[in-house]
Tab-separated table of C-alpha atoms and ligand atoms in Angstrom:
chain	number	residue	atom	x	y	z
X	1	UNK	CA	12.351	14.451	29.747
X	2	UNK	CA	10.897	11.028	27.858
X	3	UNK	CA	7.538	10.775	27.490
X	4	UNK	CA	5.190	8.415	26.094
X	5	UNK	CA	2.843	9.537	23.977
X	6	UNK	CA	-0.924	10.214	24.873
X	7	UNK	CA	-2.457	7.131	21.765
X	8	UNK	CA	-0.164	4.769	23.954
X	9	UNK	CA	-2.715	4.992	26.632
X	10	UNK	CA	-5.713	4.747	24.765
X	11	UNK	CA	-4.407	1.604	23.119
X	12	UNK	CA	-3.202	0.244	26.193
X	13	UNK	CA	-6.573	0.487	27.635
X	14	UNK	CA	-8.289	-1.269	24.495
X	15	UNK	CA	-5.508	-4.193	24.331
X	16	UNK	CA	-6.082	-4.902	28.126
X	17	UNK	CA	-9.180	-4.375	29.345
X	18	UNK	CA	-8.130	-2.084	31.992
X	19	UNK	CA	-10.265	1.308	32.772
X	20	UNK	CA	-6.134	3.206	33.456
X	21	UNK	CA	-8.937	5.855	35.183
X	22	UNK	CA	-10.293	3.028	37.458
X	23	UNK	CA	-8.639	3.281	40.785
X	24	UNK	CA	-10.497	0.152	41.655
X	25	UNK	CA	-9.156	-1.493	38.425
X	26	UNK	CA	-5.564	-0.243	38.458
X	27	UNK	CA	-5.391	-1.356	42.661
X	28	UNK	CA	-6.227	-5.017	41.031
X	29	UNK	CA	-3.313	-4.366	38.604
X	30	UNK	CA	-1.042	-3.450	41.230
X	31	UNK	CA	-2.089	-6.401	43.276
X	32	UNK	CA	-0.489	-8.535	40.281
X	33	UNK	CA	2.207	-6.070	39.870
X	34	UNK	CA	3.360	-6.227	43.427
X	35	UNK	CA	3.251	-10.125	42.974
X	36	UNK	CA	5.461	-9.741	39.872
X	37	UNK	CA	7.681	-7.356	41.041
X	38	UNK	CA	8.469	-9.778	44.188
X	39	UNK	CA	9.481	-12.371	41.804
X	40	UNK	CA	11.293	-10.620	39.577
X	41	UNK	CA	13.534	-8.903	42.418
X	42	UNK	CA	14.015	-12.056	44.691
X	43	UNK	CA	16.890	-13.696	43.577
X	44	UNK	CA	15.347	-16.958	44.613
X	45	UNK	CA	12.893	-16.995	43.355
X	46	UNK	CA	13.328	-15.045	40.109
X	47	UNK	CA	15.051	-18.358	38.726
X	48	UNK	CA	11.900	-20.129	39.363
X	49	UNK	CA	9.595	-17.661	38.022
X	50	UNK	CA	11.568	-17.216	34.813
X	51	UNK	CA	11.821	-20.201	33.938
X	52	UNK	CA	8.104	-20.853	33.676
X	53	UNK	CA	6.514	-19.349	31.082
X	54	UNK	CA	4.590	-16.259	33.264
X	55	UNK	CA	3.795	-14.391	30.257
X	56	UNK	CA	1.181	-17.071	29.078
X	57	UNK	CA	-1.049	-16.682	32.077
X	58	UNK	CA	-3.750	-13.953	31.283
X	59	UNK	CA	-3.062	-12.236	34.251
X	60	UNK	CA	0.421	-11.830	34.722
X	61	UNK	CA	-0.186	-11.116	30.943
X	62	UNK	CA	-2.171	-8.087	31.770
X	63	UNK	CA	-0.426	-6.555	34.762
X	64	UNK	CA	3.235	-6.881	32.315
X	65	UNK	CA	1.206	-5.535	29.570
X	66	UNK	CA	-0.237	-2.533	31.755
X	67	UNK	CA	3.157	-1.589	33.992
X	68	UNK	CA	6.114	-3.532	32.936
X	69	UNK	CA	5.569	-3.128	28.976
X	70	UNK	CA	4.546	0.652	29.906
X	71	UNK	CA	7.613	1.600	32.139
X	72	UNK	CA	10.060	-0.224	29.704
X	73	UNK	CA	8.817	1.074	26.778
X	74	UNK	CA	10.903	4.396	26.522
X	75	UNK	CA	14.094	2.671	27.285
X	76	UNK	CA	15.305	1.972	23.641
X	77	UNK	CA	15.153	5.496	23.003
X	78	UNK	CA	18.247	5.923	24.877
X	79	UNK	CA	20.324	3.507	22.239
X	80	UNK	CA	18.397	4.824	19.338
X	81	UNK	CA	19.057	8.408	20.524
X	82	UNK	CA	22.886	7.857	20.779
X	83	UNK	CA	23.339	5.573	16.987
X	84	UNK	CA	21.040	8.579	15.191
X	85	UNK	CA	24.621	10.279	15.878
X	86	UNK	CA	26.622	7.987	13.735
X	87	UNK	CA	24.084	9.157	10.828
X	88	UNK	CA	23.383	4.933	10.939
X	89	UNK	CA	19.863	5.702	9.919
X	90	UNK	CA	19.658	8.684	7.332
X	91	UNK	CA	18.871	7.403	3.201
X	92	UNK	CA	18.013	3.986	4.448
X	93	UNK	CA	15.725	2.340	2.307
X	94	UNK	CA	14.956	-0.183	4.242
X	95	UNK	CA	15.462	-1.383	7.704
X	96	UNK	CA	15.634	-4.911	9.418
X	97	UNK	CA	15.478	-5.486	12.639
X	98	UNK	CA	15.997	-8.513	14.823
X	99	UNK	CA	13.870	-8.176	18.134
X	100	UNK	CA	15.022	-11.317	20.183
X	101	UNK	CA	12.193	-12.142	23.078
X	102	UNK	CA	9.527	-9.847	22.002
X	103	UNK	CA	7.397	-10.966	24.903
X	104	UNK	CA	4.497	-8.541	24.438
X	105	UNK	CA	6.195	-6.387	21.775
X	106	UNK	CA	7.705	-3.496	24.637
X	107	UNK	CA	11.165	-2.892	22.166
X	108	UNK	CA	9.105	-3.233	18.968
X	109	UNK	CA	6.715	-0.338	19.979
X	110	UNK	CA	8.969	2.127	21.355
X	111	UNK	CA	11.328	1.389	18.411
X	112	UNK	CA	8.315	2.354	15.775
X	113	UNK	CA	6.760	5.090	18.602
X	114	UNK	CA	10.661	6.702	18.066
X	115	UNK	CA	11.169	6.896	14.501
X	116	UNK	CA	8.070	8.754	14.265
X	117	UNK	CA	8.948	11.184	16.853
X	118	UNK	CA	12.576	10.957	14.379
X	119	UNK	CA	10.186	10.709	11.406
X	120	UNK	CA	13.588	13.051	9.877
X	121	UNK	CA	15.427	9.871	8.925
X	122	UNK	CA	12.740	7.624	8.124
X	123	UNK	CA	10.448	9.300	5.278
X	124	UNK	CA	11.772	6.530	2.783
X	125	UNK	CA	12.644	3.566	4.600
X	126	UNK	CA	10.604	0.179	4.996
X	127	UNK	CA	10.688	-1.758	8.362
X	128	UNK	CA	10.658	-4.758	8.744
X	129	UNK	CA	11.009	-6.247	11.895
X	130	UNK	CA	11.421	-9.727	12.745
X	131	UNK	CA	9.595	-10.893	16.567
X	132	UNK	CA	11.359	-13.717	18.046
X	133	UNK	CA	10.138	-15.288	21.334
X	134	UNK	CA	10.419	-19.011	22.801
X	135	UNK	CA	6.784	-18.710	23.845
X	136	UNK	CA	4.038	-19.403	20.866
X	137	UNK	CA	1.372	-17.110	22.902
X	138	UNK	CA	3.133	-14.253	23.736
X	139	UNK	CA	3.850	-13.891	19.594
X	140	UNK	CA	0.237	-14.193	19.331
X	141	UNK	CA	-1.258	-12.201	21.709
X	142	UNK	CA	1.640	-9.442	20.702
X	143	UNK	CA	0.329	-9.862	16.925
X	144	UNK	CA	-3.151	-9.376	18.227
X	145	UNK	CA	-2.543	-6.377	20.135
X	146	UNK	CA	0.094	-4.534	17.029
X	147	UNK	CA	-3.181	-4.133	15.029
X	148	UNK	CA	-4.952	-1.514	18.145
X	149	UNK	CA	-1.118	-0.215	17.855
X	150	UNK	CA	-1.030	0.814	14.433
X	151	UNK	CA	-4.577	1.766	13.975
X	152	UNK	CA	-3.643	3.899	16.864
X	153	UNK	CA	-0.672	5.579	15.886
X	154	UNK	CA	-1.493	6.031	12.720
X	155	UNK	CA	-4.337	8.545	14.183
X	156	UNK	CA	-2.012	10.344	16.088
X	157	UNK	CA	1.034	10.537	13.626
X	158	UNK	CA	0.227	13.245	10.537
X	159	UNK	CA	3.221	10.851	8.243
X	160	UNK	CA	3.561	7.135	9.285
X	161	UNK	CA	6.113	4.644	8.261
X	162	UNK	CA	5.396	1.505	6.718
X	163	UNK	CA	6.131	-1.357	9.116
X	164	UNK	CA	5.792	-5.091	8.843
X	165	UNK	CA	6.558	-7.429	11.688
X	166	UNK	CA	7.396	-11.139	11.196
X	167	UNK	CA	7.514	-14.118	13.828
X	168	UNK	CA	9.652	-16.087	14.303
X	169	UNK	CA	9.120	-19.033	17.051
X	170	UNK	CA	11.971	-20.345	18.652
X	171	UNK	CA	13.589	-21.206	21.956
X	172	UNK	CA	17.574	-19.479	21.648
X	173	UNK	CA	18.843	-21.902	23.874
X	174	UNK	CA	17.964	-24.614	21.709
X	175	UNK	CA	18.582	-22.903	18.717
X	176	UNK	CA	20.613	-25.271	15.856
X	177	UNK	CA	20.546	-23.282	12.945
X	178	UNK	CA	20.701	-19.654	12.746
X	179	UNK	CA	19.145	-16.943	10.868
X	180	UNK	CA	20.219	-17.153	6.749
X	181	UNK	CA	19.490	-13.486	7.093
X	182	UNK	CA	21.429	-10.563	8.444
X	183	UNK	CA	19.902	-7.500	10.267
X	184	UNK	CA	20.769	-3.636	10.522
X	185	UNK	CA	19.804	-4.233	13.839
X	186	UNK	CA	19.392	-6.467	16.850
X	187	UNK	CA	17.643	-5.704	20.330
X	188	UNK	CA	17.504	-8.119	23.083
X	189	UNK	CA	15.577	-6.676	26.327
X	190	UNK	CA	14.776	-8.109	29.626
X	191	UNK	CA	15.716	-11.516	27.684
X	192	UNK	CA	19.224	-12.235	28.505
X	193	UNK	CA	18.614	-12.817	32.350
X	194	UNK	CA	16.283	-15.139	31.038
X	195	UNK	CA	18.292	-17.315	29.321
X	196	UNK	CA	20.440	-19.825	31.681
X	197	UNK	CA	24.232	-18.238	32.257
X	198	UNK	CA	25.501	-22.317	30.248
X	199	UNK	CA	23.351	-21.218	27.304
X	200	UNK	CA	24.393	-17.552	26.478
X	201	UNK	CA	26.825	-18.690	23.682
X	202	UNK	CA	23.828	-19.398	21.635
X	203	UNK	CA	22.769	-16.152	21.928
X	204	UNK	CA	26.212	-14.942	21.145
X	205	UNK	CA	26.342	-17.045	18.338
X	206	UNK	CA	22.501	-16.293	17.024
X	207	UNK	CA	23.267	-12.201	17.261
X	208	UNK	CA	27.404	-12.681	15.972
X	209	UNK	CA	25.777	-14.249	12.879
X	210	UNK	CA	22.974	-12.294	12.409
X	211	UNK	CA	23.879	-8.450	12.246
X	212	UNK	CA	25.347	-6.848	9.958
X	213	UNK	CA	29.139	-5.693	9.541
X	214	UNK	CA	27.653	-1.925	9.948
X	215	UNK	CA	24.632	-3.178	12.390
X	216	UNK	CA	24.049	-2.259	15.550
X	217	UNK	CA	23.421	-4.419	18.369
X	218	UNK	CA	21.151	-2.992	21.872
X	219	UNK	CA	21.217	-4.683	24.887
X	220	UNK	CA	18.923	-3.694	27.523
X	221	UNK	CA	18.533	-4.987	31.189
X	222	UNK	CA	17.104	-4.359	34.518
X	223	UNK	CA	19.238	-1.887	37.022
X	224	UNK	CA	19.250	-4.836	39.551
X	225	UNK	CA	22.947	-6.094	40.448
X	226	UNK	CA	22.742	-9.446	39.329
X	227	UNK	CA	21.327	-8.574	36.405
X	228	UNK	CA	23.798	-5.471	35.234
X	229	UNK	CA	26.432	-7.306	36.086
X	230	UNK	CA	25.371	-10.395	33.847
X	231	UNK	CA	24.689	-7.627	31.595
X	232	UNK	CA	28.544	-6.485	32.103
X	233	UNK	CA	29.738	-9.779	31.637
X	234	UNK	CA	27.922	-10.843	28.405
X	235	UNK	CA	29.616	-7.800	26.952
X	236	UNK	CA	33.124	-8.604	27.423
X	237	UNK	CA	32.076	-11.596	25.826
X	238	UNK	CA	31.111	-10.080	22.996
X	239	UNK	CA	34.574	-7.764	22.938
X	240	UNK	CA	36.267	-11.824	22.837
X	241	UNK	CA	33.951	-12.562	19.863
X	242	UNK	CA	35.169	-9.605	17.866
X	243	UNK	CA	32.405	-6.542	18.772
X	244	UNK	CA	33.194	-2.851	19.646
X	245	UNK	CA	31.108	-1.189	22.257
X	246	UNK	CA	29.521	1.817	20.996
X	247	UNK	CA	28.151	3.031	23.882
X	248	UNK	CA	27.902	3.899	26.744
X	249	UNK	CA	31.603	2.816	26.879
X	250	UNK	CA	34.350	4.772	26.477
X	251	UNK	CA	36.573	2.094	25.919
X	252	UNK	CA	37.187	-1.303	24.213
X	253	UNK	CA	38.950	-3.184	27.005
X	254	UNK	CA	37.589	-5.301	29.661
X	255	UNK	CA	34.438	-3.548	32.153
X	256	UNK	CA	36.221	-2.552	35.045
X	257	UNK	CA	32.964	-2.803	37.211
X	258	UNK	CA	33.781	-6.401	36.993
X	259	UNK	CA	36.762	-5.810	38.728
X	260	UNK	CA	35.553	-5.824	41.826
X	261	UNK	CA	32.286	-7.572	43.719
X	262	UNK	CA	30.423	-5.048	44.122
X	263	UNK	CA	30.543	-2.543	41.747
X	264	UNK	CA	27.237	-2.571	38.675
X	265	UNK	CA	26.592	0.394	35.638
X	266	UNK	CA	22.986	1.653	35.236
X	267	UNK	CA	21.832	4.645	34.094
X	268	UNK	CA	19.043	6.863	35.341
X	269	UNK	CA	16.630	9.038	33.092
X	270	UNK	CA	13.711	11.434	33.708
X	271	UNK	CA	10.224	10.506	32.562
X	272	UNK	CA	7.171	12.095	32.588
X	273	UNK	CA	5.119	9.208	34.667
X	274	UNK	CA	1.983	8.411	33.604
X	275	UNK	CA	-0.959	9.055	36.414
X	276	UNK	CA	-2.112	5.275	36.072
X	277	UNK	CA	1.628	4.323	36.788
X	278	UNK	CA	1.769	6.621	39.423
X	279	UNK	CA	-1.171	5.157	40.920
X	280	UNK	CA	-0.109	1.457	40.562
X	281	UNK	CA	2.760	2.442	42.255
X	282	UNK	CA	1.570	3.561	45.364
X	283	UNK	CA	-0.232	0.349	45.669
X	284	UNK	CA	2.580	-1.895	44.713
X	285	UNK	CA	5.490	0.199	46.173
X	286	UNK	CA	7.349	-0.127	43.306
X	287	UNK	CA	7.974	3.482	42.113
X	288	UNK	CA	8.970	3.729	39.308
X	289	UNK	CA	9.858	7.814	39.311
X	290	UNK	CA	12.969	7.494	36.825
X	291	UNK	CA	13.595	5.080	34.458
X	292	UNK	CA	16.730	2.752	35.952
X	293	UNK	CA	18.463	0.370	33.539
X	294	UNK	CA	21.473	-1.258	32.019
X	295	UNK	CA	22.474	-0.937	28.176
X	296	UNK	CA	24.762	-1.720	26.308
X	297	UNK	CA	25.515	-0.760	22.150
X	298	UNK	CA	27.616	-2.999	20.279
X	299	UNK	CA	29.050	-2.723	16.668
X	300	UNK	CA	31.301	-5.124	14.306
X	301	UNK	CA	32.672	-1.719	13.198
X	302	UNK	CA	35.587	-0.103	15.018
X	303	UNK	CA	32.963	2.828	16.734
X	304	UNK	CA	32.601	4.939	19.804
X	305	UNK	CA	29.429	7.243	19.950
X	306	UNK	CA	32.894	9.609	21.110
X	307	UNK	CA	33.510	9.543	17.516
X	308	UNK	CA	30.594	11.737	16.460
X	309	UNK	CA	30.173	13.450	19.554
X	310	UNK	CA	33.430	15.122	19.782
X	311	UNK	CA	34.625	14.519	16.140
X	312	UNK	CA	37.385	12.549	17.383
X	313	UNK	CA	38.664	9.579	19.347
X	314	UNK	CA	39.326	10.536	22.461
X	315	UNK	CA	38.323	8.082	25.123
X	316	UNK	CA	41.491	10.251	27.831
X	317	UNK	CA	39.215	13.292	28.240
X	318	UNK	CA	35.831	12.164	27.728
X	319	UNK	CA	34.390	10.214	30.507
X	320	UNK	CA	30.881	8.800	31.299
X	321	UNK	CA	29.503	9.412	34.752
X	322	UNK	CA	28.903	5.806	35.780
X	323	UNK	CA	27.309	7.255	39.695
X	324	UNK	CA	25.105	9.956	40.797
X	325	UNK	CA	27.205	13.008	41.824
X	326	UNK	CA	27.504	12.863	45.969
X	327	UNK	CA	27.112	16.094	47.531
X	328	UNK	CA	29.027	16.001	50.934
X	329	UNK	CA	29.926	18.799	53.165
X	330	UNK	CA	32.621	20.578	51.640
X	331	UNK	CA	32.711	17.735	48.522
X	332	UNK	CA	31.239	17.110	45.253
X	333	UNK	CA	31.934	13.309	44.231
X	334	UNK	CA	31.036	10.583	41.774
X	335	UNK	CA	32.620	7.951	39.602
X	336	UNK	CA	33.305	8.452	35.803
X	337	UNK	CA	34.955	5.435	33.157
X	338	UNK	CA	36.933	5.457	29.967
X	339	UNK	CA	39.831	4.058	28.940
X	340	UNK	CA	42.265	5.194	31.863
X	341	UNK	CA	39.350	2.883	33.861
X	342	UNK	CA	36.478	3.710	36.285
X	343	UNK	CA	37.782	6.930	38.317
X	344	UNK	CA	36.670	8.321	41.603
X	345	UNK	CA	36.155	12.245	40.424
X	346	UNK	CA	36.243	14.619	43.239
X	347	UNK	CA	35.729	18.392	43.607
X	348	UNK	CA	36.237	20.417	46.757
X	349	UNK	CA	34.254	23.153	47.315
X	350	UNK	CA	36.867	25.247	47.915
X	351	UNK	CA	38.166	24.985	44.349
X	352	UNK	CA	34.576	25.851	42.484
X	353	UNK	CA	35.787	28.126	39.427
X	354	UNK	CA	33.820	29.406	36.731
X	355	UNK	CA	34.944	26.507	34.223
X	356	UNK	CA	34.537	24.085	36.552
X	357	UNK	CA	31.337	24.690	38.156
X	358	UNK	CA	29.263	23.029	35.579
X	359	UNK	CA	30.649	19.520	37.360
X	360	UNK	CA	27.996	20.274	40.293
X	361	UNK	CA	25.119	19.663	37.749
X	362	UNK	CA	25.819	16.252	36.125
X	363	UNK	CA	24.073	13.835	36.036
X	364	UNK	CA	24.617	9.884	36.136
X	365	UNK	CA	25.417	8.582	32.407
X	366	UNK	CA	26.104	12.162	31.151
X	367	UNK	CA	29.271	12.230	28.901
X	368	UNK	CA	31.775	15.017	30.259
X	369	UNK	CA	34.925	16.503	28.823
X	370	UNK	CA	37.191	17.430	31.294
X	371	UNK	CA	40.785	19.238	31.060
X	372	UNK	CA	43.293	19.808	33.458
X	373	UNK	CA	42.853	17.527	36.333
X	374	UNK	CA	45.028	15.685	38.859
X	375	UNK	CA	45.051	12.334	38.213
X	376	UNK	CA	46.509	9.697	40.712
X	377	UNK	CA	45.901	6.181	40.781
X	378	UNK	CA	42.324	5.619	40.686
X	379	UNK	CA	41.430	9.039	41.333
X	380	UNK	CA	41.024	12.050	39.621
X	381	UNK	CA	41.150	15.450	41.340
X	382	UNK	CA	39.298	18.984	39.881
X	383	UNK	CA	41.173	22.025	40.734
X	384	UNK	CA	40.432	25.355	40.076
X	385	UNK	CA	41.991	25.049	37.099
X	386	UNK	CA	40.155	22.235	35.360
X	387	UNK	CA	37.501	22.836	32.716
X	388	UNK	CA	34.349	20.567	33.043
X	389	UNK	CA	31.691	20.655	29.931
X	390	UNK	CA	28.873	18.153	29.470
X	391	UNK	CA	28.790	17.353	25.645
X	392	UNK	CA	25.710	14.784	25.675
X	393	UNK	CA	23.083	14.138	28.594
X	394	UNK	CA	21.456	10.943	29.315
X	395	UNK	CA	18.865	10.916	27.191
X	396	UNK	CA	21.629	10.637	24.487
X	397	UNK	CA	21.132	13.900	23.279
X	398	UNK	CA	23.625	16.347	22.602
I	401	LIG	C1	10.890	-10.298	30.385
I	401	LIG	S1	10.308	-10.714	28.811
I	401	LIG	C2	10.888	-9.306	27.925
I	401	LIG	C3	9.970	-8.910	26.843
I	401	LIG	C4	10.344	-7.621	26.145
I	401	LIG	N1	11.599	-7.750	25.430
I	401	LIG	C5	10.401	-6.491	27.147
I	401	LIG	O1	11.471	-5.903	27.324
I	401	LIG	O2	9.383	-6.196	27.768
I	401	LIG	C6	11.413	-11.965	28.233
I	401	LIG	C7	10.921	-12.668	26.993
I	401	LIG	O3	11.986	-13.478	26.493
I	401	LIG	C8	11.464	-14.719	26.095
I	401	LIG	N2	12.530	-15.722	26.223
I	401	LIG	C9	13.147	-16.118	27.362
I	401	LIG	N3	14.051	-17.079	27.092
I	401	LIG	C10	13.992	-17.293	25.751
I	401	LIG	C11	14.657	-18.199	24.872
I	401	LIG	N4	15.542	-19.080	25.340
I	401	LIG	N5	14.364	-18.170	23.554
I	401	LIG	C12	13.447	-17.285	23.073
I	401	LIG	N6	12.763	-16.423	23.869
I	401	LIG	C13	13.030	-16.423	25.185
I	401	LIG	C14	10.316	-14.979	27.074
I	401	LIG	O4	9.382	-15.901	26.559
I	401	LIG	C15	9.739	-13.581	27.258
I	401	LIG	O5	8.711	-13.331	26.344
């Protein structure tokens, strides 16, 4: 289960102001949180909100700070988790990384809180992170609060890495000239549904020029439909433009969620809430019990996180589970994707075996091997012959 760290909190507290032991301060935080929330999920008025720069007023400021930077924070370990198994970061020296619309720094902080929980690959590498965001203050206030977050960390970490973050002010949509530089690796979260649908090219264009041919690129996204599904689309974009999905893809052709209207990818991971989110949530009815969210991995190399995980290519056998499994009377369901496409995968009771009764414990976003099925059309069918093993869970460990 992902957890954040205990020094987050007290640093949180420091940067904002906010007692996170105050019920009468954290119901105020909720009150701005439930505002937020309501903007963010209205598709009307999401547009609006957007597109005005919320992040500058002190305190939308602190209620993102406090919940959204809190229960976004653990979400690039998911990514990071599944590269580390391409050996990407072992013997580097040093590492640059592109973080396009820092806002308050979320992907920068759980990036450094993960390589020292990884501290393994990093012993000899420098980071160096560039922060780019269209809003001057949200650099600022970021570059204010990074001090409390190193001071912090380097209390609780017995071996720290040494880490150097740059600005870089600049609105993407308006963007001319791109970077000179190239970078080992770019993340873009909670930015792209910011950026109007006319202007994504330039972000295409700004992260096409910038990584590196053996970089990796991380997308990251709300859960919400509109939003996966813009999400979805920007990455068969990038498939046109010449990048391989990594993960959580097992295949390099178009997404076949897009095939239809009504079909989105998200995955779903455990977390060990914190009490103060647990607390704004009853206020603001948000609840944020599991961490929901869309990803996507993209290399200019040819590879599959399949590649490492099962030592081969093999995007026929391997499937991710792209649903929660559906326990019906008599039935065990859920949808799984690769290459054949995106598969209804159903399991009678009345066919539970010993190598197949693992398939009654997955999980959404789990990758799966599975031999021996009945596959017609758009539907696969476990018999009691069919072997089910789960070879990495969604945290994207093996
Ligand atoms: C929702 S915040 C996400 C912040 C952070 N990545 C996170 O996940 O919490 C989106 C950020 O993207 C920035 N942004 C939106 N459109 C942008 C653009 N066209 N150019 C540069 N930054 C942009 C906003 O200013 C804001 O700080």
């Amino acid at each position: 289960m992902l957890e954040i760290p205990k020094f987050y909190e007290s640093f949180l507290s420091k940067v904002s102001n906010v007692n996170l032991n105050s019920p009468r301060q954290l119901k105020k935080v909720a009150e701005i949180v439930a505002a937020m929330s309501e903007y963010f999920t209205r598709k009307n008025l999401r547009k609006e909100f957007v597109f005005y720069d919320y992040l500058s007023n002190g305190e939308v400021q602190k209620g993102y700070l406090v919940y959204f930077t809190t229960t976004n924070l653990l979400k690039v370990y998911v990514p990071l988790n599944e590269i580390s198994h391409s050996g990407f970061f072992r013997g580097k020296k040093k590492l640059e990384i592109l973080d396009i619309g820092t806002g308050l720094g979320t992907v920068v902080m759980g990036t450094i809180i993960w390589m020292h929980e990884n501290i393994r690959y990093f012993r000899n590498t420098e980071v160096k992170f560039v922060a780019l965001d269209k809003v001057e203050q949200n650099i600022r206030k970021f570059q204010e609060n990074l001090e409390f977050f190193l001071n912090e960390l380097r209390n609780h970490y017995s071996e720290t890495i040494k880490v150097e973050v740059e600005p870089a002010i600049f609105d993407i949509e308006h963007a001319f000239e791109m970077f000179d530089k190239r970078f080992d690796l770019i993340t873009v979260a909670n930015t792209l549904n910011e950026v109007v649908y006319e202007k994504r090219n330039k972000l295409l264009r700004l992260i096409n020029s910038g990584i590196k041919d053996d970089g990796f690129v991380i997308l990251i996204e709300p859960a919400l439909m509109i939003t996966s599904r813009d999400l979805l689309d920007f990455r068969d974009k990038m498939i046109k433009q010449g990048f391989y999905i990594y993960s959580p893809c097992l295949r390099n052709s178009n997404c076949p969620a897009l095939e239809t209207d009504k079909d989105w990818c998200h995955t779903e991971v455990e977390w060990k809430r914190p009490e103060f989110i647990r607390q704004i949530d009853l206020v603001a009815k948000n609840y944020r019990k599991t961490l929901k969210f869309s990803y996507i991995v993209a290399t200019k190399k040819d590879m599959n996180l399949i590649d490492f995980v099962a030592g081969e290519r093999n995007f026929k056998d391997y499937f991710r589970v792209v649903s929660q499994l559906i326990v019906e009377k008599g039935k065990k369901h859920c949808f799984v994707c690769n290459e054949i496409g995106r598969l209804h995968c159903v399991k009678l009771d009345r066919v539970d075996s010993p190598q197949n009764q693992i398939f009654d414990e997955i999980d959404r976003y789990e990758i799966i091997t599975m031999k021996n099925f009945v596959k017609s059309d758009k539907e696969i069918k476990i018999t009691q012959e069919t072997e089910v093993k789960k070879v990495l869970n969604n945290e994207g460990k093996i």
